[in-house]
Amino acid sequence: AGGGERVTDVVTRPDAGVDEGAGGPTSGDDVTVPTDPTYEWAPVEPEPRKRRIGLWIGIGAGAVALGAAAASLVLIAPGTSVAGVHVGFMTQGAAADAISGRLAETTVVLAGDGGDARVSGADLGATVEAQALAETAFAEHPLWNVTAWFPEPLDAPVAIDEAVAAEALAAAVPAMYTDPVDAEVAFDADSTAYVVTPGVDGTGVDAGAVRESLATAFAAGETTIEVDAVASPVSPERETYVAEATAARLNTMLDEAGFYVGDERVVPIEASTLASWITLSPGERGTLDIAVDESAVQEVVDTLPEAVNRDPVNNKILVNMAGTTLAEENEGTVGRELETTDGIAAGFSEQVATANGAYQLPVVETPYETAEVVRLLEVDLSSQMLYLKENDRVVDSWAISSGQSNTPTYTGRYTVHAHLTSQTMRGSERDANGDVLRDANGDPVTYTTPDVKWVMYFNGDQAFHGVYWHSNWGTPMSHGCVGMPEWRAEQIFNWTANGTDVWIHA
């Protein structure tokens, strides 16, 4: 063959010339070669593929290297421990689980005369901040930072659930336990106040000492630690000082309880009534919860509009004709109306539950007006009448007895300058000319009238006052004063203030 090609095999066409009479070739027969054979090239076998073993080995090693580098970014450095738990080469999650699991398994053996008892961290409700500690371990000591390998152990403060621990210890060494008695608070009807029954300590194993032993073993990487089971006082869940503080708050509330508008307690609530609405029940950590019977509160709330609603009262100021303010007869009072009673019972109950019994009511206020009043005592000597005037309007009148002709009541305009509820009056008798009468010795003839009531001076020694020694009203009978029945004198005594105008005319 030419052209450099390699002949691998020769085949004869099926229709090549063969001695057909010979019956074809058989084993051992001679084969007649055709005189004009036809030849074809058989297909060339493909070259074997080259093996790249080195390349694949290189790729595998690279992946491993990349995986190791990635792992170093999430694993904690070797030699790192939290308390006594080794967390090197762990993820944060695995480390947290290891820390929690080791604490739960750590066991305190309570050695005593009655034999040993065992309580685990799980029995005691022991906990650590496992996740936070694991995060700190990784943050401060990651695997990739070789300078942070093999650090000092991280502290892991151990806490226990005191209620769970007390129950577990009591079950472990029941012979050492006597139950404490909680302090109680109750309302005393005789003193109308809340009083305290002090709590009583029980006995048992000191849970604090057990916790310290558990923490010591955990920090040292020990799974078991033995301690002596020594009886110690066990405080009640509700101690006396807690009950006393609660009673003090409740008693303060009783003193202030009621429904208020501003600073005014318009509807006080009696202590015994409020206490009858309250139920005390155990709360968290030995406290007492306060519950209130809202339906009982509602019965009082329904009466509030009648007690709260009122019309405004105008302020009345007494002045005289000179414009001087003499007194405030009526202090102005703001009108008010309760907006609604809806929600008041619920709101009051919520406040009482926090030991606050002073409830502010929602009201709409109506302001008052201020009025100035000028009062005048007018005496008409010709008619022997007294007129009481307010702002020139007569509001009342009655007959009086003024001074006689020899001791007249002087006309003019004056003001009241003194009020005396009672007085003994003395003076000189006078003749028809107004001269002082004298006895044989030349001494003035005098008179004395004791216990003269409701005296109001307006002109020197002339006054309005009550008269009990006669009832001849409408006739001049006095030594210059304006007399009237005692009850009428009391009326103007209370109606006037010092400075009130007086007008005496004929």
Short mmCIF file of C-alpha atoms in Angstrom, two decimals:
data_model
loop_
_atom_site.label_atom_id
_atom_site.label_comp_id
_atom_site.label_asym_id
_atom_site.label_seq_id
_atom_site.Cartn_x
_atom_site.Cartn_y
_atom_site.Cartn_z
CA ALA A 1 0.00 0.00 0.00
CA GLY A 2 1.26 3.48 -0.79
CA GLY A 3 0.75 6.90 0.72
CA GLY A 4 1.92 5.75 4.16
CA GLU A 5 -1.40 4.22 5.05
CA ARG A 6 -1.48 1.19 7.29
CA VAL A 7 -3.32 -1.92 5.98
CA THR A 8 -4.95 -3.66 8.85
CA ASP A 9 -7.03 -6.30 7.15
CA VAL A 10 -8.29 -7.47 3.77
CA VAL A 11 -11.82 -8.59 3.10
CA THR A 12 -13.38 -10.15 0.04
CA ARG A 13 -16.58 -8.86 -1.37
CA PRO A 14 -19.39 -11.35 -1.01
CA ASP A 15 -19.93 -11.43 -4.77
CA ALA A 16 -16.25 -12.09 -5.65
CA GLY A 17 -15.60 -14.89 -8.18
CA VAL A 18 -15.50 -18.36 -6.49
CA ASP A 19 -15.69 -21.81 -7.96
CA GLU A 20 -19.29 -22.35 -7.41
CA GLY A 21 -19.13 -25.95 -8.33
CA ALA A 22 -16.78 -26.59 -5.54
CA GLY A 23 -19.65 -25.79 -3.15
CA GLY A 24 -17.80 -23.05 -1.32
CA PRO A 25 -14.99 -23.24 1.19
CA THR A 26 -15.19 -25.59 4.09
CA SER A 27 -12.86 -26.44 6.88
CA GLY A 28 -9.82 -28.03 5.44
CA ASP A 29 -10.75 -27.32 1.80
CA ASP A 30 -8.54 -25.41 -0.57
CA VAL A 31 -9.80 -22.00 -1.47
CA THR A 32 -9.61 -20.80 -5.03
CA VAL A 33 -8.58 -17.16 -5.16
CA PRO A 34 -10.60 -15.16 -7.60
CA THR A 35 -8.84 -14.01 -10.66
CA ASP A 36 -10.09 -10.47 -10.33
CA PRO A 37 -10.58 -9.76 -6.59
CA THR A 38 -11.80 -6.44 -5.21
CA TYR A 39 -10.11 -4.95 -2.08
CA GLU A 40 -11.38 -2.38 0.52
CA TRP A 41 -9.69 -0.68 3.53
CA ALA A 42 -11.06 -1.53 6.94
CA PRO A 43 -11.83 1.46 9.31
CA VAL A 44 -8.87 2.71 11.35
CA GLU A 45 -9.21 2.28 15.18
CA PRO A 46 -9.30 5.62 17.03
CA GLU A 47 -6.27 6.76 19.03
CA PRO A 48 -6.63 6.24 22.81
CA ARG A 49 -7.59 9.47 24.74
CA LYS A 50 -4.87 11.10 26.83
CA ARG A 51 -5.40 10.74 30.67
CA ARG A 52 -5.21 13.98 32.68
CA ILE A 53 -4.88 12.45 36.13
CA GLY A 54 -2.71 15.25 37.41
CA LEU A 55 -5.35 17.85 36.54
CA TRP A 56 -8.10 16.04 38.45
CA ILE A 57 -5.85 15.56 41.41
CA GLY A 58 -5.12 19.29 41.36
CA ILE A 59 -8.82 20.22 41.28
CA GLY A 60 -9.60 17.98 44.30
CA ALA A 61 -6.81 19.43 46.38
CA GLY A 62 -7.94 22.96 45.51
CA ALA A 63 -11.52 22.21 46.58
CA VAL A 64 -10.26 20.82 49.86
CA ALA A 65 -8.15 23.91 50.37
CA LEU A 66 -11.09 26.19 49.60
CA GLY A 67 -13.30 24.17 51.99
CA ALA A 68 -10.73 24.46 54.74
CA ALA A 69 -10.48 28.18 54.21
CA ALA A 70 -14.25 28.52 54.34
CA ALA A 71 -14.42 26.39 57.47
CA SER A 72 -11.87 28.59 59.15
CA LEU A 73 -14.28 31.47 58.73
CA VAL A 74 -17.08 29.82 60.76
CA LEU A 75 -15.25 27.61 63.28
CA ILE A 76 -13.95 28.53 66.71
CA ALA A 77 -10.19 28.34 67.27
CA PRO A 78 -8.68 25.21 68.80
CA GLY A 79 -8.05 25.29 72.53
CA THR A 80 -11.01 27.60 73.15
CA SER A 81 -13.26 26.71 76.08
CA VAL A 82 -16.29 28.25 77.75
CA ALA A 83 -16.03 27.45 81.45
CA GLY A 84 -15.05 23.77 81.29
CA VAL A 85 -16.51 23.04 77.86
CA HIS A 86 -14.07 22.77 74.92
CA VAL A 87 -15.58 24.39 71.85
CA GLY A 88 -12.58 24.45 69.49
CA PHE A 89 -13.28 23.47 65.87
CA MET A 90 -17.03 23.97 66.50
CA THR A 91 -19.53 26.28 64.87
CA GLN A 92 -21.31 28.76 67.09
CA GLY A 93 -24.49 26.69 67.05
CA ALA A 94 -22.68 23.49 67.95
CA ALA A 95 -20.78 25.30 70.67
CA ALA A 96 -24.01 26.69 72.20
CA ASP A 97 -25.51 23.19 72.21
CA ALA A 98 -22.37 21.76 73.83
CA ILE A 99 -22.35 24.40 76.55
CA SER A 100 -26.03 23.96 77.38
CA GLY A 101 -25.80 20.18 77.22
CA ARG A 102 -22.77 19.98 79.51
CA LEU A 103 -24.43 22.24 82.11
CA ALA A 104 -27.63 20.19 82.01
CA GLU A 105 -25.61 17.00 82.63
CA THR A 106 -23.38 18.36 85.41
CA THR A 107 -24.50 16.72 88.66
CA VAL A 108 -24.36 17.78 92.30
CA VAL A 109 -24.20 14.91 94.78
CA LEU A 110 -25.78 15.87 98.12
CA ALA A 111 -24.01 13.87 100.81
CA GLY A 112 -25.95 13.36 104.05
CA ASP A 113 -26.69 10.95 106.89
CA GLY A 114 -29.60 9.48 104.98
CA GLY A 115 -27.48 8.68 101.94
CA ASP A 116 -26.46 10.57 98.85
CA ALA A 117 -28.92 12.30 96.55
CA ARG A 118 -28.18 13.58 93.06
CA VAL A 119 -29.52 16.57 91.18
CA SER A 120 -28.43 17.63 87.72
CA GLY A 121 -28.23 21.06 86.21
CA ALA A 122 -31.36 20.25 84.25
CA ASP A 123 -33.14 19.29 87.50
CA LEU A 124 -32.19 22.65 89.00
CA GLY A 125 -33.33 24.67 86.00
CA ALA A 126 -29.72 25.80 85.46
CA THR A 127 -29.00 28.08 82.52
CA VAL A 128 -26.17 30.04 80.94
CA GLU A 129 -26.21 32.48 78.07
CA ALA A 130 -24.99 29.69 75.79
CA GLN A 131 -25.65 31.35 72.44
CA ALA A 132 -24.13 34.66 73.51
CA LEU A 133 -21.08 32.88 74.95
CA ALA A 134 -20.62 30.90 71.73
CA GLU A 135 -20.84 34.08 69.68
CA THR A 136 -18.27 35.75 71.94
CA ALA A 137 -15.94 32.74 71.68
CA PHE A 138 -16.02 32.90 67.89
CA ALA A 139 -15.79 36.70 67.73
CA GLU A 140 -12.69 36.76 69.95
CA HIS A 141 -11.14 33.44 68.88
CA PRO A 142 -11.94 32.51 65.25
CA LEU A 143 -10.12 29.55 63.69
CA TRP A 144 -8.56 31.68 60.97
CA ASN A 145 -6.71 33.82 63.53
CA VAL A 146 -3.85 31.62 64.73
CA THR A 147 -2.85 34.26 67.29
CA ALA A 148 -6.18 33.65 69.05
CA TRP A 149 -5.68 29.90 69.50
CA PHE A 150 -5.59 28.30 72.97
CA PRO A 151 -6.92 31.31 74.95
CA GLU A 152 -7.94 31.47 78.59
CA PRO A 153 -11.41 29.95 79.24
CA LEU A 154 -14.37 32.29 79.02
CA ASP A 155 -16.36 32.76 82.22
CA ALA A 156 -19.90 31.41 82.07
CA PRO A 157 -22.09 32.67 84.95
CA VAL A 158 -24.61 30.01 85.93
CA ALA A 159 -28.18 30.85 86.98
CA ILE A 160 -30.84 28.55 88.37
CA ASP A 161 -34.60 28.80 88.47
CA GLU A 162 -35.13 29.11 92.23
CA ALA A 163 -38.65 27.67 92.17
CA VAL A 164 -37.58 24.69 90.03
CA ALA A 165 -34.45 24.17 92.13
CA ALA A 166 -36.40 24.27 95.41
CA GLU A 167 -38.82 21.66 94.09
CA ALA A 168 -36.00 19.42 92.85
CA LEU A 169 -34.05 19.66 96.12
CA ALA A 170 -37.15 18.96 98.19
CA ALA A 171 -37.80 15.86 96.11
CA ALA A 172 -34.15 14.76 96.42
CA VAL A 173 -33.87 15.14 100.24
CA PRO A 174 -37.46 15.37 101.55
CA ALA A 175 -36.44 14.67 105.16
CA MET A 176 -34.60 18.02 105.31
CA TYR A 177 -37.58 20.07 104.21
CA THR A 178 -40.36 21.85 106.06
CA ASP A 179 -42.58 24.14 104.04
CA PRO A 180 -42.35 27.90 104.60
CA VAL A 181 -45.57 29.86 105.18
CA ASP A 182 -46.24 32.89 102.99
CA ALA A 183 -47.01 36.27 104.53
CA GLU A 184 -50.64 37.24 103.98
CA VAL A 185 -52.53 40.50 103.53
CA ALA A 186 -56.20 40.83 104.48
CA PHE A 187 -58.69 43.62 105.17
CA ASP A 188 -59.60 44.12 108.83
CA ALA A 189 -63.12 45.48 109.23
CA ASP A 190 -62.51 46.75 112.78
CA SER A 191 -59.55 48.95 111.82
CA THR A 192 -60.86 49.51 108.25
CA ALA A 193 -57.35 48.83 106.96
CA TYR A 194 -55.31 46.05 105.41
CA VAL A 195 -53.20 44.13 107.93
CA VAL A 196 -50.32 41.67 107.52
CA THR A 197 -49.83 38.17 108.86
CA PRO A 198 -46.02 37.68 108.85
CA GLY A 199 -44.44 34.88 106.82
CA VAL A 200 -42.68 31.94 108.51
CA ASP A 201 -39.39 30.45 107.27
CA GLY A 202 -39.18 26.77 106.40
CA THR A 203 -36.05 24.60 106.22
CA GLY A 204 -34.28 22.95 103.32
CA VAL A 205 -31.06 22.73 101.34
CA ASP A 206 -29.50 26.06 100.48
CA ALA A 207 -30.22 26.44 96.76
CA GLY A 208 -27.60 29.19 96.49
CA ALA A 209 -24.85 26.91 97.77
CA VAL A 210 -25.95 24.19 95.36
CA ARG A 211 -25.83 26.67 92.48
CA GLU A 212 -22.29 27.73 93.46
CA SER A 213 -21.17 24.10 93.57
CA LEU A 214 -22.76 23.44 90.19
CA ALA A 215 -21.01 26.52 88.75
CA THR A 216 -17.67 25.42 90.23
CA ALA A 217 -17.94 21.95 88.68
CA PHE A 218 -19.07 23.39 85.34
CA ALA A 219 -16.16 25.84 85.24
CA ALA A 220 -13.68 23.08 86.06
CA GLY A 221 -15.03 20.77 83.39
CA GLU A 222 -16.17 18.26 86.01
CA THR A 223 -19.38 16.37 85.45
CA THR A 224 -19.95 15.62 89.13
CA ILE A 225 -19.30 17.45 92.40
CA GLU A 226 -20.10 16.39 95.95
CA VAL A 227 -21.34 18.78 98.65
CA ASP A 228 -22.63 18.28 102.19
CA ALA A 229 -26.41 18.52 102.45
CA VAL A 230 -26.81 21.09 105.24
CA ALA A 231 -30.21 22.35 106.31
CA SER A 232 -30.73 26.09 106.11
CA PRO A 233 -33.70 28.46 106.39
CA VAL A 234 -35.95 28.63 103.35
CA SER A 235 -37.73 31.94 102.89
CA PRO A 236 -41.39 31.90 101.95
CA GLU A 237 -42.25 32.89 98.42
CA ARG A 238 -44.09 35.94 99.79
CA GLU A 239 -41.91 37.46 102.48
CA THR A 240 -43.18 39.72 105.24
CA TYR A 241 -41.62 42.89 103.84
CA VAL A 242 -43.37 42.34 100.51
CA ALA A 243 -46.72 41.90 102.26
CA GLU A 244 -46.11 45.02 104.38
CA ALA A 245 -45.29 47.09 101.31
CA THR A 246 -48.45 45.82 99.60
CA ALA A 247 -50.60 46.60 102.64
CA ALA A 248 -49.14 50.11 102.85
CA ARG A 249 -50.00 50.77 99.20
CA LEU A 250 -53.52 49.43 99.66
CA ASN A 251 -54.13 51.53 102.79
CA THR A 252 -52.91 54.67 101.05
CA MET A 253 -55.33 53.87 98.25
CA LEU A 254 -58.20 53.44 100.74
CA ASP A 255 -57.50 56.90 102.19
CA GLU A 256 -57.70 58.55 98.76
CA ALA A 257 -60.27 56.38 96.99
CA GLY A 258 -63.08 58.05 95.12
CA PHE A 259 -64.16 59.81 91.97
CA TYR A 260 -62.59 63.23 91.45
CA VAL A 261 -63.12 66.36 89.43
CA GLY A 262 -59.77 68.10 89.64
CA ASP A 263 -58.77 68.14 93.32
CA GLU A 264 -62.35 67.73 94.54
CA ARG A 265 -63.37 64.23 95.58
CA VAL A 266 -67.01 64.48 94.56
CA VAL A 267 -67.84 60.84 95.40
CA PRO A 268 -65.69 59.28 98.15
CA ILE A 269 -65.51 55.48 98.38
CA GLU A 270 -65.49 54.12 101.92
CA ALA A 271 -62.62 51.81 102.82
CA SER A 272 -64.86 48.85 103.64
CA THR A 273 -66.77 49.30 100.38
CA LEU A 274 -63.64 49.40 98.24
CA ALA A 275 -62.14 46.43 100.09
CA SER A 276 -65.31 44.44 99.37
CA TRP A 277 -64.69 44.97 95.64
CA ILE A 278 -61.07 43.72 95.83
CA THR A 279 -59.72 40.17 95.63
CA LEU A 280 -56.04 39.53 96.36
CA SER A 281 -54.35 36.54 94.71
CA PRO A 282 -50.72 35.31 94.42
CA GLY A 283 -48.71 37.03 91.70
CA GLU A 284 -45.23 36.60 90.28
CA ARG A 285 -42.19 36.43 92.58
CA GLY A 286 -44.23 36.44 95.76
CA THR A 287 -46.27 39.53 94.95
CA LEU A 288 -50.02 39.94 95.21
CA ASP A 289 -52.27 40.72 92.27
CA ILE A 290 -55.33 42.92 92.79
CA ALA A 291 -58.58 42.06 91.01
CA VAL A 292 -61.69 44.25 91.18
CA ASP A 293 -65.39 43.38 90.86
CA GLU A 294 -66.28 45.70 87.99
CA SER A 295 -70.01 45.03 88.30
CA ALA A 296 -69.97 46.34 91.90
CA VAL A 297 -68.12 49.47 90.74
CA GLN A 298 -70.74 50.02 88.04
CA GLU A 299 -73.49 50.37 90.67
CA VAL A 300 -71.71 53.44 92.07
CA VAL A 301 -70.86 54.76 88.61
CA ASP A 302 -74.58 54.83 87.77
CA THR A 303 -75.11 57.38 90.59
CA LEU A 304 -72.32 59.72 89.46
CA PRO A 305 -74.35 62.12 87.26
CA GLU A 306 -76.55 63.11 90.20
CA ALA A 307 -73.52 63.78 92.40
CA VAL A 308 -71.36 65.50 89.77
CA ASN A 309 -73.67 67.59 87.59
CA ARG A 310 -74.42 71.16 88.77
CA ASP A 311 -75.28 74.57 87.38
CA PRO A 312 -72.76 77.41 87.58
CA VAL A 313 -73.04 79.84 90.51
CA ASN A 314 -72.11 83.39 89.69
CA ASN A 315 -69.55 85.24 91.74
CA LYS A 316 -71.07 88.14 93.74
CA ILE A 317 -68.75 90.92 94.92
CA LEU A 318 -69.99 93.61 97.32
CA VAL A 319 -68.80 97.11 96.51
CA ASN A 320 -69.83 100.53 97.80
CA MET A 321 -70.73 103.63 95.88
CA ALA A 322 -67.09 104.72 95.90
CA GLY A 323 -66.16 101.55 94.00
CA THR A 324 -64.34 99.94 96.90
CA THR A 325 -64.61 96.17 97.06
CA LEU A 326 -65.99 95.21 100.45
CA ALA A 327 -66.42 91.44 100.34
CA GLU A 328 -67.02 88.42 98.13
CA GLU A 329 -70.47 87.24 99.09
CA ASN A 330 -70.64 84.26 96.73
CA GLU A 331 -67.53 82.55 95.49
CA GLY A 332 -68.10 81.70 91.87
CA THR A 333 -68.68 78.04 91.15
CA VAL A 334 -68.06 76.49 87.76
CA GLY A 335 -70.92 74.44 86.38
CA ARG A 336 -70.14 70.92 85.24
CA GLU A 337 -71.68 67.91 83.59
CA LEU A 338 -70.38 64.36 83.33
CA GLU A 339 -69.58 63.62 79.68
CA THR A 340 -70.40 59.92 79.89
CA THR A 341 -70.38 57.02 82.31
CA ASP A 342 -69.18 54.58 79.64
CA GLY A 343 -65.90 52.93 80.52
CA ILE A 344 -65.63 54.50 83.98
CA ALA A 345 -66.16 51.25 85.88
CA ALA A 346 -63.52 49.49 83.76
CA GLY A 347 -61.08 52.40 84.07
CA PHE A 348 -61.54 52.65 87.83
CA SER A 349 -61.03 48.88 88.18
CA GLU A 350 -57.79 49.04 86.17
CA GLN A 351 -56.49 51.83 88.40
CA VAL A 352 -57.36 50.00 91.61
CA ALA A 353 -55.48 46.97 90.28
CA THR A 354 -52.37 49.20 90.46
CA ALA A 355 -53.31 50.42 93.98
CA ASN A 356 -54.55 53.79 92.72
CA GLY A 357 -58.12 54.55 93.74
CA ALA A 358 -58.29 58.26 92.81
CA TYR A 359 -60.19 58.36 89.52
CA GLN A 360 -60.53 61.57 87.49
CA LEU A 361 -63.96 61.95 85.92
CA PRO A 362 -64.47 63.34 82.40
CA VAL A 363 -66.59 66.49 82.73
CA VAL A 364 -67.60 69.47 80.62
CA GLU A 365 -67.38 72.72 82.59
CA THR A 366 -69.50 75.87 82.27
CA PRO A 367 -67.80 79.06 83.50
CA TYR A 368 -69.48 81.40 85.99
CA GLU A 369 -69.98 85.14 85.71
CA THR A 370 -68.91 87.81 88.18
CA ALA A 371 -71.44 90.41 89.33
CA GLU A 372 -70.77 93.55 91.40
CA VAL A 373 -73.46 94.52 93.89
CA VAL A 374 -73.81 97.92 95.56
CA ARG A 375 -75.85 97.64 98.77
CA LEU A 376 -77.46 100.53 100.57
CA LEU A 377 -79.20 100.87 103.96
CA GLU A 378 -81.68 103.71 103.42
CA VAL A 379 -83.59 105.13 106.43
CA ASP A 380 -86.60 107.36 105.80
CA LEU A 381 -87.12 109.19 109.10
CA SER A 382 -90.46 110.65 108.06
CA SER A 383 -91.96 107.22 107.41
CA GLN A 384 -89.81 105.41 110.03
CA MET A 385 -88.89 102.80 107.41
CA LEU A 386 -85.67 101.02 106.54
CA TYR A 387 -85.10 100.00 102.89
CA LEU A 388 -82.51 97.46 101.78
CA LYS A 389 -81.34 98.17 98.25
CA GLU A 390 -79.14 96.30 95.80
CA ASN A 391 -78.03 98.31 92.77
CA ASP A 392 -80.83 100.85 93.50
CA ARG A 393 -83.49 98.12 93.71
CA VAL A 394 -85.40 97.56 96.95
CA VAL A 395 -85.02 93.95 98.05
CA ASP A 396 -86.60 94.26 101.53
CA SER A 397 -88.00 96.85 103.99
CA TRP A 398 -89.56 97.14 107.47
CA ALA A 399 -90.52 99.65 110.15
CA ILE A 400 -87.90 100.92 112.61
CA SER A 401 -87.61 103.24 115.59
CA SER A 402 -85.17 106.12 115.15
CA GLY A 403 -84.03 108.80 117.61
CA GLN A 404 -86.47 110.99 119.46
CA SER A 405 -86.58 114.70 118.88
CA ASN A 406 -84.24 115.44 121.79
CA THR A 407 -81.80 112.71 120.69
CA PRO A 408 -82.30 112.67 116.91
CA THR A 409 -80.83 110.34 114.34
CA TYR A 410 -78.73 112.64 112.17
CA THR A 411 -79.38 112.77 108.45
CA GLY A 412 -76.60 112.33 105.92
CA ARG A 413 -74.61 109.74 104.00
CA TYR A 414 -72.39 107.38 105.96
CA THR A 415 -70.82 103.94 105.80
CA VAL A 416 -70.94 101.08 108.29
CA HIS A 417 -67.62 101.02 110.14
CA ALA A 418 -68.04 98.36 112.86
CA HIS A 419 -69.95 95.13 113.54
CA LEU A 420 -70.51 93.87 117.11
CA THR A 421 -72.65 90.84 117.87
CA SER A 422 -73.48 92.07 121.38
CA GLN A 423 -72.77 95.11 123.53
CA THR A 424 -73.85 96.93 126.72
CA MET A 425 -74.85 100.46 125.76
CA ARG A 426 -74.57 103.47 128.06
CA GLY A 427 -75.43 107.12 127.60
CA SER A 428 -76.80 110.33 129.08
CA GLU A 429 -80.46 111.24 129.25
CA ARG A 430 -81.36 114.55 127.59
CA ASP A 431 -84.12 117.08 127.93
CA ALA A 432 -86.39 118.39 125.18
CA ASN A 433 -83.68 120.77 124.06
CA GLY A 434 -81.15 118.04 123.83
CA ASP A 435 -79.22 119.08 126.91
CA VAL A 436 -77.88 116.47 129.31
CA LEU A 437 -80.13 115.97 132.32
CA ARG A 438 -78.50 116.26 135.74
CA ASP A 439 -79.48 115.07 139.19
CA ALA A 440 -79.61 117.10 142.40
CA ASN A 441 -75.91 116.76 142.81
CA GLY A 442 -75.32 118.04 139.30
CA ASP A 443 -74.21 114.67 137.99
CA PRO A 444 -75.42 113.54 134.55
CA VAL A 445 -78.41 111.24 134.53
CA THR A 446 -77.32 108.10 132.62
CA TYR A 447 -78.86 104.92 131.28
CA THR A 448 -77.43 101.41 130.81
CA THR A 449 -78.87 98.83 128.40
CA PRO A 450 -77.14 95.44 128.58
CA ASP A 451 -76.81 92.75 125.87
CA VAL A 452 -77.80 94.81 122.87
CA LYS A 453 -77.44 92.48 119.89
CA TRP A 454 -76.32 92.85 116.27
CA VAL A 455 -74.79 96.33 116.55
CA MET A 456 -73.53 98.15 113.44
CA TYR A 457 -72.08 101.63 113.90
CA PHE A 458 -72.34 104.11 111.02
CA ASN A 459 -72.10 107.68 112.51
CA GLY A 460 -70.06 108.09 115.64
CA ASP A 461 -72.01 106.37 118.41
CA GLN A 462 -75.17 106.00 116.32
CA ALA A 463 -75.84 102.44 115.14
CA PHE A 464 -78.31 99.94 113.80
CA HIS A 465 -79.16 97.34 116.46
CA GLY A 466 -81.74 94.96 117.80
CA VAL A 467 -84.27 96.09 120.43
CA TYR A 468 -85.77 93.79 123.04
CA TRP A 469 -87.28 96.38 125.40
CA HIS A 470 -90.12 97.60 123.20
CA SER A 471 -91.91 96.79 119.95
CA ASN A 472 -93.30 100.23 119.09
CA TRP A 473 -92.02 100.18 115.52
CA GLY A 474 -92.74 103.15 113.32
CA THR A 475 -92.32 105.58 116.27
CA PRO A 476 -89.10 107.38 117.27
CA MET A 477 -88.04 105.78 120.55
CA SER A 478 -84.21 105.80 120.74
CA HIS A 479 -81.32 107.96 121.87
CA GLY A 480 -80.26 108.38 118.22
CA CYS A 481 -79.78 104.79 117.04
CA VAL A 482 -81.95 102.97 114.50
CA GLY A 483 -83.66 100.15 116.39
CA MET A 484 -85.57 97.16 115.04
CA PRO A 485 -86.51 93.61 116.04
CA GLU A 486 -83.47 91.51 116.88
CA TRP A 487 -84.03 89.05 114.04
CA ARG A 488 -84.15 91.94 111.57
CA ALA A 489 -80.95 93.39 113.05
CA GLU A 490 -79.28 90.02 112.57
CA GLN A 491 -80.47 90.00 108.96
CA ILE A 492 -78.75 93.26 108.02
CA PHE A 493 -75.75 92.36 110.21
CA ASN A 494 -75.12 89.43 107.90
CA TRP A 495 -76.22 91.31 104.75
CA THR A 496 -73.67 94.13 105.05
CA ALA A 497 -69.91 94.47 105.30
CA ASN A 498 -67.87 97.26 106.80
CA GLY A 499 -67.93 100.04 104.25
CA THR A 500 -71.57 99.48 103.18
CA ASP A 501 -73.33 102.75 102.33
CA VAL A 502 -75.93 104.24 104.69
CA TRP A 503 -78.31 107.07 103.74
CA ILE A 504 -80.38 108.76 106.47
CA HIS A 505 -82.96 111.29 105.24
CA ALA A 506 -86.24 112.85 106.27
#
